[in-house]
JSON list of C-alpha atoms in Angstrom, two decimals:
[
{"chain": "V", "resi": 1, "resn": "MET", "atom": "CA", "xyz": [-52.37, 75.04, -1.13]},
{"chain": "V", "resi": 2, "resn": "ILE", "atom": "CA", "xyz": [-55.87, 75.38, 0.26]},
{"chain": "V", "resi": 3, "resn": "HIS", "atom": "CA", "xyz": [-54.49, 74.85, 3.77]},
{"chain": "V", "resi": 4, "resn": "ALA", "atom": "CA", "xyz": [-51.79, 77.50, 3.30]},
{"chain": "V", "resi": 5, "resn": "ASN", "atom": "CA", "xyz": [-54.33, 79.97, 1.92]},
{"chain": "V", "resi": 6, "resn": "LEU", "atom": "CA", "xyz": [-56.71, 79.43, 4.83]},
{"chain": "V", "resi": 7, "resn": "GLY", "atom": "CA", "xyz": [-54.27, 81.06, 7.25]},
{"chain": "V", "resi": 8, "resn": "ARG", "atom": "CA", "xyz": [-53.57, 83.94, 4.86]},
{"chain": "V", "resi": 9, "resn": "LEU", "atom": "CA", "xyz": [-57.27, 84.54, 4.26]},
{"chain": "V", "resi": 10, "resn": "ALA", "atom": "CA", "xyz": [-57.98, 84.64, 7.96]},
{"chain": "V", "resi": 11, "resn": "GLY", "atom": "CA", "xyz": [-54.99, 86.93, 8.44]},
{"chain": "V", "resi": 12, "resn": "MET", "atom": "CA", "xyz": [-53.68, 85.04, 11.44]},
{"chain": "V", "resi": 13, "resn": "ARG", "atom": "CA", "xyz": [-52.08, 81.87, 12.64]},
{"chain": "V", "resi": 14, "resn": "ALA", "atom": "CA", "xyz": [-54.20, 79.08, 14.09]},
{"chain": "V", "resi": 15, "resn": "PRO", "atom": "CA", "xyz": [-54.52, 79.33, 17.88]},
{"chain": "V", "resi": 16, "resn": "SER", "atom": "CA", "xyz": [-52.68, 76.81, 20.01]},
{"chain": "V", "resi": 17, "resn": "PRO", "atom": "CA", "xyz": [-54.80, 73.67, 20.16]},
{"chain": "V", "resi": 18, "resn": "VAL", "atom": "CA", "xyz": [-53.38, 72.40, 23.46]},
{"chain": "V", "resi": 19, "resn": "THR", "atom": "CA", "xyz": [-56.12, 72.22, 26.07]},
{"chain": "V", "resi": 20, "resn": "SER", "atom": "CA", "xyz": [-55.69, 71.88, 29.80]},
{"chain": "V", "resi": 21, "resn": "THR", "atom": "CA", "xyz": [-59.18, 70.70, 30.72]},
{"chain": "V", "resi": 22, "resn": "LEU", "atom": "CA", "xyz": [-61.47, 67.84, 29.77]},
{"chain": "V", "resi": 23, "resn": "HIS", "atom": "CA", "xyz": [-65.12, 67.99, 30.71]},
{"chain": "V", "resi": 24, "resn": "PRO", "atom": "CA", "xyz": [-67.43, 64.93, 30.79]},
{"chain": "V", "resi": 25, "resn": "ASP", "atom": "CA", "xyz": [-69.39, 66.09, 27.72]},
{"chain": "V", "resi": 26, "resn": "GLN", "atom": "CA", "xyz": [-66.34, 66.84, 25.54]},
{"chain": "V", "resi": 27, "resn": "VAL", "atom": "CA", "xyz": [-64.88, 64.68, 22.81]},
{"chain": "V", "resi": 28, "resn": "LEU", "atom": "CA", "xyz": [-61.13, 64.25, 23.43]},
{"chain": "V", "resi": 29, "resn": "VAL", "atom": "CA", "xyz": [-59.15, 64.37, 20.20]},
{"chain": "V", "resi": 30, "resn": "VAL", "atom": "CA", "xyz": [-55.59, 62.99, 20.31]},
{"chain": "V", "resi": 31, "resn": "PHE", "atom": "CA", "xyz": [-53.47, 64.29, 17.41]},
{"chain": "V", "resi": 32, "resn": "ASP", "atom": "CA", "xyz": [-49.83, 64.40, 16.30]},
{"chain": "V", "resi": 33, "resn": "GLY", "atom": "CA", "xyz": [-48.41, 67.58, 17.80]},
{"chain": "V", "resi": 34, "resn": "THR", "atom": "CA", "xyz": [-45.31, 67.36, 15.59]},
{"chain": "V", "resi": 35, "resn": "CYS", "atom": "CA", "xyz": [-47.48, 67.64, 12.48]},
{"chain": "V", "resi": 36, "resn": "GLY", "atom": "CA", "xyz": [-48.08, 71.22, 11.32]},
{"chain": "V", "resi": 37, "resn": "LEU", "atom": "CA", "xyz": [-51.23, 70.33, 9.40]},
{"chain": "V", "resi": 38, "resn": "CYS", "atom": "CA", "xyz": [-52.67, 68.41, 12.36]},
{"chain": "V", "resi": 39, "resn": "SER", "atom": "CA", "xyz": [-51.83, 71.20, 14.80]},
{"chain": "V", "resi": 40, "resn": "ASP", "atom": "CA", "xyz": [-53.35, 73.89, 12.58]},
{"chain": "V", "resi": 41, "resn": "ILE", "atom": "CA", "xyz": [-56.53, 71.88, 12.02]},
{"chain": "V", "resi": 42, "resn": "ALA", "atom": "CA", "xyz": [-56.83, 71.41, 15.78]},
{"chain": "V", "resi": 43, "resn": "GLY", "atom": "CA", "xyz": [-56.28, 75.13, 16.38]},
{"chain": "V", "resi": 44, "resn": "TRP", "atom": "CA", "xyz": [-58.78, 76.27, 13.77]},
{"chain": "V", "resi": 45, "resn": "THR", "atom": "CA", "xyz": [-61.34, 73.76, 14.98]},
{"chain": "V", "resi": 46, "resn": "MET", "atom": "CA", "xyz": [-60.98, 75.10, 18.52]},
{"chain": "V", "resi": 47, "resn": "ARG", "atom": "CA", "xyz": [-61.71, 78.57, 17.15]},
{"chain": "V", "resi": 48, "resn": "LEU", "atom": "CA", "xyz": [-64.96, 77.25, 15.62]},
{"chain": "V", "resi": 49, "resn": "ASP", "atom": "CA", "xyz": [-65.93, 75.31, 18.75]},
{"chain": "V", "resi": 50, "resn": "TRP", "atom": "CA", "xyz": [-68.01, 78.02, 20.42]},
{"chain": "V", "resi": 51, "resn": "ARG", "atom": "CA", "xyz": [-69.88, 75.42, 22.52]},
{"chain": "V", "resi": 52, "resn": "ARG", "atom": "CA", "xyz": [-66.60, 73.89, 23.81]},
{"chain": "V", "resi": 53, "resn": "LYS", "atom": "CA", "xyz": [-67.50, 70.33, 22.84]},
{"chain": "V", "resi": 54, "resn": "LEU", "atom": "CA", "xyz": [-63.93, 69.34, 21.88]},
{"chain": "V", "resi": 55, "resn": "ALA", "atom": "CA", "xyz": [-60.71, 68.99, 23.84]},
{"chain": "V", "resi": 56, "resn": "TRP", "atom": "CA", "xyz": [-57.49, 68.59, 21.82]},
{"chain": "V", "resi": 57, "resn": "LEU", "atom": "CA", "xyz": [-54.29, 67.09, 23.21]},
{"chain": "V", "resi": 58, "resn": "PRO", "atom": "CA", "xyz": [-51.12, 66.24, 21.29]},
{"chain": "V", "resi": 59, "resn": "ALA", "atom": "CA", "xyz": [-50.14, 62.57, 21.44]},
{"chain": "V", "resi": 60, "resn": "GLN", "atom": "CA", "xyz": [-46.77, 63.76, 22.76]},
{"chain": "V", "resi": 61, "resn": "THR", "atom": "CA", "xyz": [-48.38, 64.84, 26.07]},
{"chain": "V", "resi": 62, "resn": "PRO", "atom": "CA", "xyz": [-46.55, 62.82, 28.76]},
{"chain": "V", "resi": 63, "resn": "GLY", "atom": "CA", "xyz": [-48.84, 60.09, 30.10]},
{"chain": "V", "resi": 64, "resn": "LEU", "atom": "CA", "xyz": [-51.66, 60.64, 27.58]},
{"chain": "V", "resi": 65, "resn": "LEU", "atom": "CA", "xyz": [-51.22, 57.54, 25.42]},
{"chain": "V", "resi": 66, "resn": "ASP", "atom": "CA", "xyz": [-51.06, 55.24, 28.44]},
{"chain": "V", "resi": 67, "resn": "ALA", "atom": "CA", "xyz": [-54.12, 56.90, 29.94]},
{"chain": "V", "resi": 68, "resn": "VAL", "atom": "CA", "xyz": [-56.24, 56.45, 26.80]},
{"chain": "V", "resi": 69, "resn": "GLY", "atom": "CA", "xyz": [-54.88, 52.98, 26.00]},
{"chain": "V", "resi": 70, "resn": "LEU", "atom": "CA", "xyz": [-53.05, 53.85, 22.77]},
{"chain": "V", "resi": 71, "resn": "THR", "atom": "CA", "xyz": [-49.59, 52.87, 21.61]},
{"chain": "V", "resi": 72, "resn": "PRO", "atom": "CA", "xyz": [-47.16, 55.30, 19.97]},
{"chain": "V", "resi": 73, "resn": "ARG", "atom": "CA", "xyz": [-47.79, 53.44, 16.68]},
{"chain": "V", "resi": 74, "resn": "ASP", "atom": "CA", "xyz": [-51.55, 54.01, 17.06]},
{"chain": "V", "resi": 75, "resn": "ALA", "atom": "CA", "xyz": [-50.93, 57.73, 17.51]},
{"chain": "V", "resi": 76, "resn": "ASP", "atom": "CA", "xyz": [-48.41, 57.89, 14.64]},
{"chain": "V", "resi": 77, "resn": "THR", "atom": "CA", "xyz": [-50.85, 56.47, 12.12]},
{"chain": "V", "resi": 78, "resn": "ALA", "atom": "CA", "xyz": [-54.05, 58.37, 12.92]},
{"chain": "V", "resi": 79, "resn": "ALA", "atom": "CA", "xyz": [-55.87, 60.92, 15.02]},
{"chain": "V", "resi": 80, "resn": "TRP", "atom": "CA", "xyz": [-58.12, 59.47, 17.70]},
{"chain": "V", "resi": 81, "resn": "ALA", "atom": "CA", "xyz": [-61.34, 60.69, 19.29]},
{"chain": "V", "resi": 82, "resn": "ILE", "atom": "CA", "xyz": [-62.25, 59.41, 22.73]},
{"chain": "V", "resi": 83, "resn": "MET", "atom": "CA", "xyz": [-65.99, 59.90, 23.06]},
{"chain": "V", "resi": 84, "resn": "PRO", "atom": "CA", "xyz": [-67.66, 60.98, 26.33]},
{"chain": "V", "resi": 85, "resn": "ASP", "atom": "CA", "xyz": [-68.81, 57.36, 26.82]},
{"chain": "V", "resi": 86, "resn": "GLY", "atom": "CA", "xyz": [-65.19, 56.17, 26.40]},
{"chain": "V", "resi": 87, "resn": "GLU", "atom": "CA", "xyz": [-65.54, 54.74, 22.89]},
{"chain": "V", "resi": 88, "resn": "PRO", "atom": "CA", "xyz": [-62.35, 55.28, 20.86]},
{"chain": "V", "resi": 89, "resn": "ARG", "atom": "CA", "xyz": [-62.66, 56.29, 17.19]},
{"chain": "V", "resi": 90, "resn": "ARG", "atom": "CA", "xyz": [-59.77, 56.28, 14.74]},
{"chain": "V", "resi": 91, "resn": "GLY", "atom": "CA", "xyz": [-58.89, 58.26, 11.62]},
{"chain": "V", "resi": 92, "resn": "ALA", "atom": "CA", "xyz": [-61.83, 59.38, 9.50]},
{"chain": "V", "resi": 93, "resn": "ALA", "atom": "CA", "xyz": [-64.26, 58.28, 12.22]},
{"chain": "V", "resi": 94, "resn": "ALA", "atom": "CA", "xyz": [-62.40, 60.52, 14.71]},
{"chain": "V", "resi": 95, "resn": "ILE", "atom": "CA", "xyz": [-62.63, 63.48, 12.33]},
{"chain": "V", "resi": 96, "resn": "ALA", "atom": "CA", "xyz": [-66.34, 62.75, 11.80]},
{"chain": "V", "resi": 97, "resn": "ALA", "atom": "CA", "xyz": [-66.86, 62.72, 15.58]},
{"chain": "V", "resi": 98, "resn": "ALA", "atom": "CA", "xyz": [-65.03, 66.04, 15.95]},
{"chain": "V", "resi": 99, "resn": "THR", "atom": "CA", "xyz": [-67.05, 67.58, 13.11]},
{"chain": "V", "resi": 100, "resn": "ASP", "atom": "CA", "xyz": [-70.31, 66.31, 14.60]},
{"chain": "V", "resi": 101, "resn": "ALA", "atom": "CA", "xyz": [-69.36, 67.87, 17.94]},
{"chain": "V", "resi": 102, "resn": "LEU", "atom": "CA", "xyz": [-69.14, 71.25, 16.20]},
{"chain": "V", "resi": 103, "resn": "LEU", "atom": "CA", "xyz": [-72.64, 70.99, 14.72]},
{"chain": "V", "resi": 104, "resn": "PRO", "atom": "CA", "xyz": [-75.42, 72.32, 16.94]},
{"chain": "V", "resi": 105, "resn": "GLY", "atom": "CA", "xyz": [-78.10, 69.80, 17.97]},
{"chain": "V", "resi": 106, "resn": "GLY", "atom": "CA", "xyz": [-79.62, 67.05, 15.94]},
{"chain": "V", "resi": 107, "resn": "PRO", "atom": "CA", "xyz": [-78.26, 63.63, 15.01]},
{"chain": "V", "resi": 108, "resn": "PRO", "atom": "CA", "xyz": [-74.55, 63.09, 14.35]},
{"chain": "V", "resi": 109, "resn": "LEU", "atom": "CA", "xyz": [-74.55, 63.99, 10.64]},
{"chain": "V", "resi": 110, "resn": "CYS", "atom": "CA", "xyz": [-71.01, 62.90, 9.71]},
{"chain": "V", "resi": 111, "resn": "ALA", "atom": "CA", "xyz": [-71.19, 59.63, 11.64]},
{"chain": "V", "resi": 112, "resn": "THR", "atom": "CA", "xyz": [-74.55, 58.92, 9.99]},
{"chain": "V", "resi": 113, "resn": "LEU", "atom": "CA", "xyz": [-73.15, 59.66, 6.52]},
{"chain": "V", "resi": 114, "resn": "GLN", "atom": "CA", "xyz": [-70.26, 57.27, 7.16]},
{"chain": "V", "resi": 115, "resn": "ARG", "atom": "CA", "xyz": [-72.78, 54.45, 7.49]},
{"chain": "V", "resi": 116, "resn": "LEU", "atom": "CA", "xyz": [-73.86, 54.87, 3.87]},
{"chain": "V", "resi": 117, "resn": "PRO", "atom": "CA", "xyz": [-72.48, 52.16, 1.55]},
{"chain": "V", "resi": 118, "resn": "GLY", "atom": "CA", "xyz": [-69.15, 53.19, 0.10]},
{"chain": "V", "resi": 119, "resn": "LEU", "atom": "CA", "xyz": [-68.82, 56.45, 1.99]},
{"chain": "V", "resi": 120, "resn": "ARG", "atom": "CA", "xyz": [-66.99, 54.94, 4.96]},
{"chain": "V", "resi": 121, "resn": "GLY", "atom": "CA", "xyz": [-64.43, 53.33, 2.67]},
{"chain": "V", "resi": 122, "resn": "ALA", "atom": "CA", "xyz": [-64.00, 56.55, 0.69]},
{"chain": "V", "resi": 123, "resn": "SER", "atom": "CA", "xyz": [-63.55, 58.68, 3.82]},
{"chain": "V", "resi": 124, "resn": "ASP", "atom": "CA", "xyz": [-61.09, 56.14, 5.28]},
{"chain": "V", "resi": 125, "resn": "ALA", "atom": "CA", "xyz": [-59.09, 56.16, 2.02]},
{"chain": "V", "resi": 126, "resn": "ALA", "atom": "CA", "xyz": [-59.06, 59.98, 1.89]},
{"chain": "V", "resi": 127, "resn": "TYR", "atom": "CA", "xyz": [-57.97, 60.18, 5.53]},
{"chain": "V", "resi": 128, "resn": "ALA", "atom": "CA", "xyz": [-55.22, 57.59, 4.97]},
{"chain": "V", "resi": 129, "resn": "TRP", "atom": "CA", "xyz": [-53.89, 59.56, 1.98]},
{"chain": "V", "resi": 130, "resn": "VAL", "atom": "CA", "xyz": [-53.78, 62.83, 3.94]},
{"chain": "V", "resi": 131, "resn": "ALA", "atom": "CA", "xyz": [-52.17, 61.07, 6.94]},
{"chain": "V", "resi": 132, "resn": "ARG", "atom": "CA", "xyz": [-49.46, 59.51, 4.74]},
{"chain": "V", "resi": 133, "resn": "ASN", "atom": "CA", "xyz": [-48.71, 62.87, 3.12]},
{"chain": "V", "resi": 134, "resn": "ARG", "atom": "CA", "xyz": [-49.17, 65.17, 6.11]},
{"chain": "V", "resi": 135, "resn": "GLY", "atom": "CA", "xyz": [-45.48, 66.06, 6.25]},
{"chain": "V", "resi": 136, "resn": "ARG", "atom": "CA", "xyz": [-45.78, 67.74, 2.84]},
{"chain": "V", "resi": 137, "resn": "TRP", "atom": "CA", "xyz": [-48.39, 70.23, 4.04]},
{"chain": "V", "resi": 138, "resn": "PRO", "atom": "CA", "xyz": [-47.39, 73.54, 5.63]},
{"chain": "V", "resi": 139, "resn": "GLY", "atom": "CA", "xyz": [-48.31, 74.30, 9.20]},
{"chain": "V", "resi": 140, "resn": "HIS", "atom": "CA", "xyz": [-47.18, 75.20, 12.69]},
{"chain": "V", "resi": 141, "resn": "PRO", "atom": "CA", "xyz": [-46.57, 72.13, 14.89]},
{"chain": "V", "resi": 142, "resn": "VAL", "atom": "CA", "xyz": [-47.40, 72.69, 18.56]},
{"chain": "V", "resi": 143, "resn": "CYS", "atom": "CA", "xyz": [-44.59, 70.35, 19.65]},
{"chain": "V", "resi": 144, "resn": "ASP", "atom": "CA", "xyz": [-41.87, 71.84, 17.45]},
{"chain": "V", "resi": 145, "resn": "ARG", "atom": "CA", "xyz": [-39.96, 73.70, 20.15]},
{"chain": "V", "resi": 146, "resn": "ARG", "atom": "CA", "xyz": [-40.87, 72.09, 23.44]},
{"chain": "V", "resi": 147, "resn": "PRO", "atom": "CA", "xyz": [-42.96, 69.15, 24.61]},
{"chain": "V", "resi": 148, "resn": "PRO", "atom": "CA", "xyz": [-46.41, 69.80, 26.01]},
{"chain": "V", "resi": 149, "resn": "PRO", "atom": "CA", "xyz": [-46.85, 69.80, 29.79]},
{"chain": "V", "resi": 150, "resn": "PRO", "atom": "CA", "xyz": [-47.64, 66.49, 31.51]},
{"chain": "V", "resi": 151, "resn": "LEU", "atom": "CA", "xyz": [-51.20, 65.30, 31.65]},
{"chain": "V", "resi": 152, "resn": "ASP", "atom": "CA", "xyz": [-53.19, 67.21, 34.26]},
{"chain": "V", "resi": 153, "resn": "ASP", "atom": "CA", "xyz": [-54.61, 65.10, 37.12]},
{"chain": "V", "resi": 154, "resn": "THR", "atom": "CA", "xyz": [-58.20, 66.20, 36.42]},
{"chain": "V", "resi": 155, "resn": "VAL", "atom": "CA", "xyz": [-57.83, 65.28, 32.74]},
{"chain": "V", "resi": 156, "resn": "ARG", "atom": "CA", "xyz": [-56.31, 61.91, 33.73]},
{"chain": "V", "resi": 157, "resn": "TRP", "atom": "CA", "xyz": [-59.25, 61.27, 36.08]},
{"chain": "V", "resi": 158, "resn": "GLU", "atom": "CA", "xyz": [-61.80, 62.05, 33.35]},
{"chain": "V", "resi": 159, "resn": "ILE", "atom": "CA", "xyz": [-59.98, 59.73, 30.90]},
{"chain": "V", "resi": 160, "resn": "GLU", "atom": "CA", "xyz": [-59.95, 56.93, 33.49]},
{"chain": "V", "resi": 161, "resn": "ARG", "atom": "CA", "xyz": [-63.69, 57.45, 34.10]},
{"chain": "V", "resi": 162, "resn": "ARG", "atom": "CA", "xyz": [-64.37, 57.15, 30.37]},
{"chain": "V", "resi": 163, "resn": "HIS", "atom": "CA", "xyz": [-62.18, 54.08, 30.02]},
{"chain": "V", "resi": 164, "resn": "GLU", "atom": "CA", "xyz": [-63.96, 52.31, 32.89]},
{"chain": "V", "resi": 165, "resn": "ARG", "atom": "CA", "xyz": [-67.36, 53.33, 31.53]},
{"chain": "V", "resi": 166, "resn": "PHE", "atom": "CA", "xyz": [-66.57, 52.02, 28.05]},
{"chain": "V", "resi": 167, "resn": "CYS", "atom": "CA", "xyz": [-64.95, 48.79, 29.22]},
{"chain": "V", "resi": 168, "resn": "LEU", "atom": "CA", "xyz": [-67.65, 47.98, 31.76]},
{"chain": "V", "resi": 169, "resn": "GLY", "atom": "CA", "xyz": [-70.58, 49.38, 29.79]}
]
């Protein structure tokens, strides 16, 4: 119910999380656009991202999964963050990367906390529980009425650059 109350408290619906650009310093977050909870979290996070450090794209974006090297099963089981250096992060680590991108300056707090004994396992277990039960949460899926537009060429180019950098680096 916390999620449902968040929208009521703010007095508005989450903005559409679909982005059309990807800059070299942004973390790309791939999420399930048919999931209302996932879509609303992406939308609210974009509202908080005043420095524009995150780019959100639904996994249903034509050509996206191939471009980032994910399978449909990968995308069905977890959100993914593709870091500016091309490193892919899954599940709780992806959420930690997105949260760290929102924090101004300093070391990556959430990623650092995940290195503490027991905390990584606990955050992975919590993420897995939410992911398994995400259909029970209310929300507004971005892919409920129509599929997102195909992957933009500039976004595809930036993804390819990251992939090459990570694989060769």
